[in-house]
């Protein structure tokens, strides 16, 4: 296995990508940037093990090539103006694989995140915020500590975002969000009537991100494999028949073009859904207010009074939700803080 040269950046191969990019690729990039560019792209990086079998090499080599492709793809995304990327790095289901492979993946992740810490200056240069999404308690403690430090040093960067889904499945994420809501009610921070689709979304691991505009899956599989199921309701899907280590800039260009061709229709449907959601919340506020008033309102004066009380109920509900979300955010920040070395 070839080792990178000491001065080579593993996470930010900017110069390498520039050298490899042809005039035609640069021209296509400029053309695509003139259309609607997806701001958030998600990747299911599938096919590392099949790539290894194809080349008759060890699985670990396939996973290493998969990481190299991730770094290259992140640079392509930056060149296109894509400001947020979410990758499915390790599913909870992957723990069912052999101990040798799981241990190897954990060690590879630890090495790569440690390397990212060594490239701190490049994180600052590119202003990349790194977030780790998933149930980190399932990971080895040393890996938890390394990723917590990466999250900490990049937390204030705003130019680009990399979300790494590790020990993640969408069903686990949604179940965890419902537990957070139940705890909020139990602590008296929320009322059951405060719970809505929007509030549940704010309890997901992705609560700091917009929903993905485009989701790309490699290897020819046409399923989401429990990845961002809630967030992908209005996401353009692109299934690519190539193994992840063989993914090229042309495949990314094709996926972005596919997004641009479907952008208008998807956005219209998304706006319609958001309007319906707002109306549902307004209707819930009205019904809860009427229940508190005991269904008493007739005439203009009473109607005006009801409108005022609905407005007051909405204000109180929003205040409860703000307190709950502050509590939730502080709890998550404390989890990472507890993993950091004392000097951080």
Tab-separated table of C-alpha atoms in Angstrom, residues 37-48 66-67 69-80 82-91 94 133 161-166 168 211-219 221 223-228 232 235-240 242-256 259:
chain	number	residue	atom	x	y	z
A	37	UNK	CA	-26.374	24.471	-8.192
A	38	UNK	CA	-27.420	22.138	-5.351
A	39	UNK	CA	-26.244	23.698	-2.107
A	40	UNK	CA	-26.330	20.404	-0.184
A	41	UNK	CA	-25.362	17.077	-1.762
A	42	UNK	CA	-25.459	13.724	0.035
A	43	UNK	CA	-23.457	10.665	-1.020
A	44	UNK	CA	-23.968	6.972	-0.336
A	45	UNK	CA	-20.424	5.839	-1.041
A	46	UNK	CA	-21.175	2.246	-2.025
A	47	UNK	CA	-18.877	-0.252	-3.705
A	48	UNK	CA	-15.551	-0.188	-1.834
A	66	UNK	CA	-12.862	4.994	-1.085
A	67	UNK	CA	-11.508	7.620	1.297
A	69	UNK	CA	-12.214	9.329	-3.684
A	70	UNK	CA	-14.139	11.154	-0.956
A	71	UNK	CA	-11.381	13.748	-0.593
A	72	UNK	CA	-11.278	14.235	-4.355
A	73	UNK	CA	-15.067	14.518	-4.588
A	74	UNK	CA	-15.170	17.119	-1.817
A	75	UNK	CA	-12.792	19.271	-3.857
A	76	UNK	CA	-14.974	18.884	-6.957
A	77	UNK	CA	-17.980	19.975	-4.908
A	78	UNK	CA	-16.176	23.092	-3.707
A	79	UNK	CA	-15.221	23.915	-7.302
A	80	UNK	CA	-18.878	23.653	-8.360
A	82	UNK	CA	-21.659	23.101	-3.483
A	83	UNK	CA	-21.313	24.343	0.092
A	84	UNK	CA	-22.506	21.338	2.101
A	85	UNK	CA	-21.827	17.619	1.700
A	86	UNK	CA	-23.153	14.726	3.779
A	87	UNK	CA	-21.580	11.284	3.430
A	88	UNK	CA	-22.746	7.895	4.679
A	89	UNK	CA	-19.464	6.697	6.170
A	90	UNK	CA	-20.575	3.896	8.500
A	91	UNK	CA	-24.049	2.477	9.070
A	94	UNK	CA	-22.106	-2.327	9.333
A	133	UNK	CA	-23.848	12.642	12.824
A	161	UNK	CA	-19.892	22.032	5.810
A	162	UNK	CA	-18.953	18.353	5.815
A	163	UNK	CA	-21.367	16.044	7.651
A	164	UNK	CA	-20.002	12.559	8.272
A	165	UNK	CA	-22.688	10.020	9.197
A	166	UNK	CA	-20.965	7.486	11.440
A	168	UNK	CA	-25.925	6.122	11.745
A	211	UNK	CA	-32.309	19.112	3.585
A	212	UNK	CA	-30.135	17.675	0.805
A	213	UNK	CA	-30.960	19.008	-2.645
A	214	UNK	CA	-29.311	16.061	-4.394
A	215	UNK	CA	-28.498	12.543	-3.194
A	216	UNK	CA	-26.044	10.401	-5.155
A	217	UNK	CA	-25.630	6.663	-4.671
A	218	UNK	CA	-22.960	4.692	-6.443
A	219	UNK	CA	-22.597	0.958	-7.268
A	221	UNK	CA	-28.032	-0.008	-6.188
A	223	UNK	CA	-32.230	2.155	-2.570
A	224	UNK	CA	-31.450	4.566	0.232
A	225	UNK	CA	-30.312	1.931	2.761
A	226	UNK	CA	-31.720	3.792	5.756
A	227	UNK	CA	-29.893	7.035	4.940
A	228	UNK	CA	-31.520	10.449	5.494
A	232	UNK	CA	-34.889	13.231	1.465
A	235	UNK	CA	-34.441	15.483	-2.748
A	236	UNK	CA	-33.456	14.718	-6.336
A	237	UNK	CA	-32.032	11.189	-6.441
A	238	UNK	CA	-29.223	10.079	-8.736
A	239	UNK	CA	-28.245	6.404	-8.880
A	240	UNK	CA	-24.911	5.858	-10.604
A	242	UNK	CA	-20.161	2.785	-10.916
A	243	UNK	CA	-18.318	1.640	-7.800
A	244	UNK	CA	-17.453	4.481	-5.423
A	245	UNK	CA	-13.650	4.414	-5.924
A	246	UNK	CA	-14.324	4.691	-9.688
A	247	UNK	CA	-16.637	7.705	-9.321
A	248	UNK	CA	-15.407	10.515	-11.578
A	249	UNK	CA	-16.001	14.214	-12.008
A	250	UNK	CA	-18.128	13.358	-15.049
A	251	UNK	CA	-20.481	11.307	-12.862
A	252	UNK	CA	-20.812	14.318	-10.538
A	253	UNK	CA	-21.459	16.642	-13.486
A	254	UNK	CA	-24.168	14.255	-14.715
A	255	UNK	CA	-25.829	14.158	-11.294
A	256	UNK	CA	-25.812	17.961	-11.019
A	259	UNK	CA	-30.730	17.987	-10.509
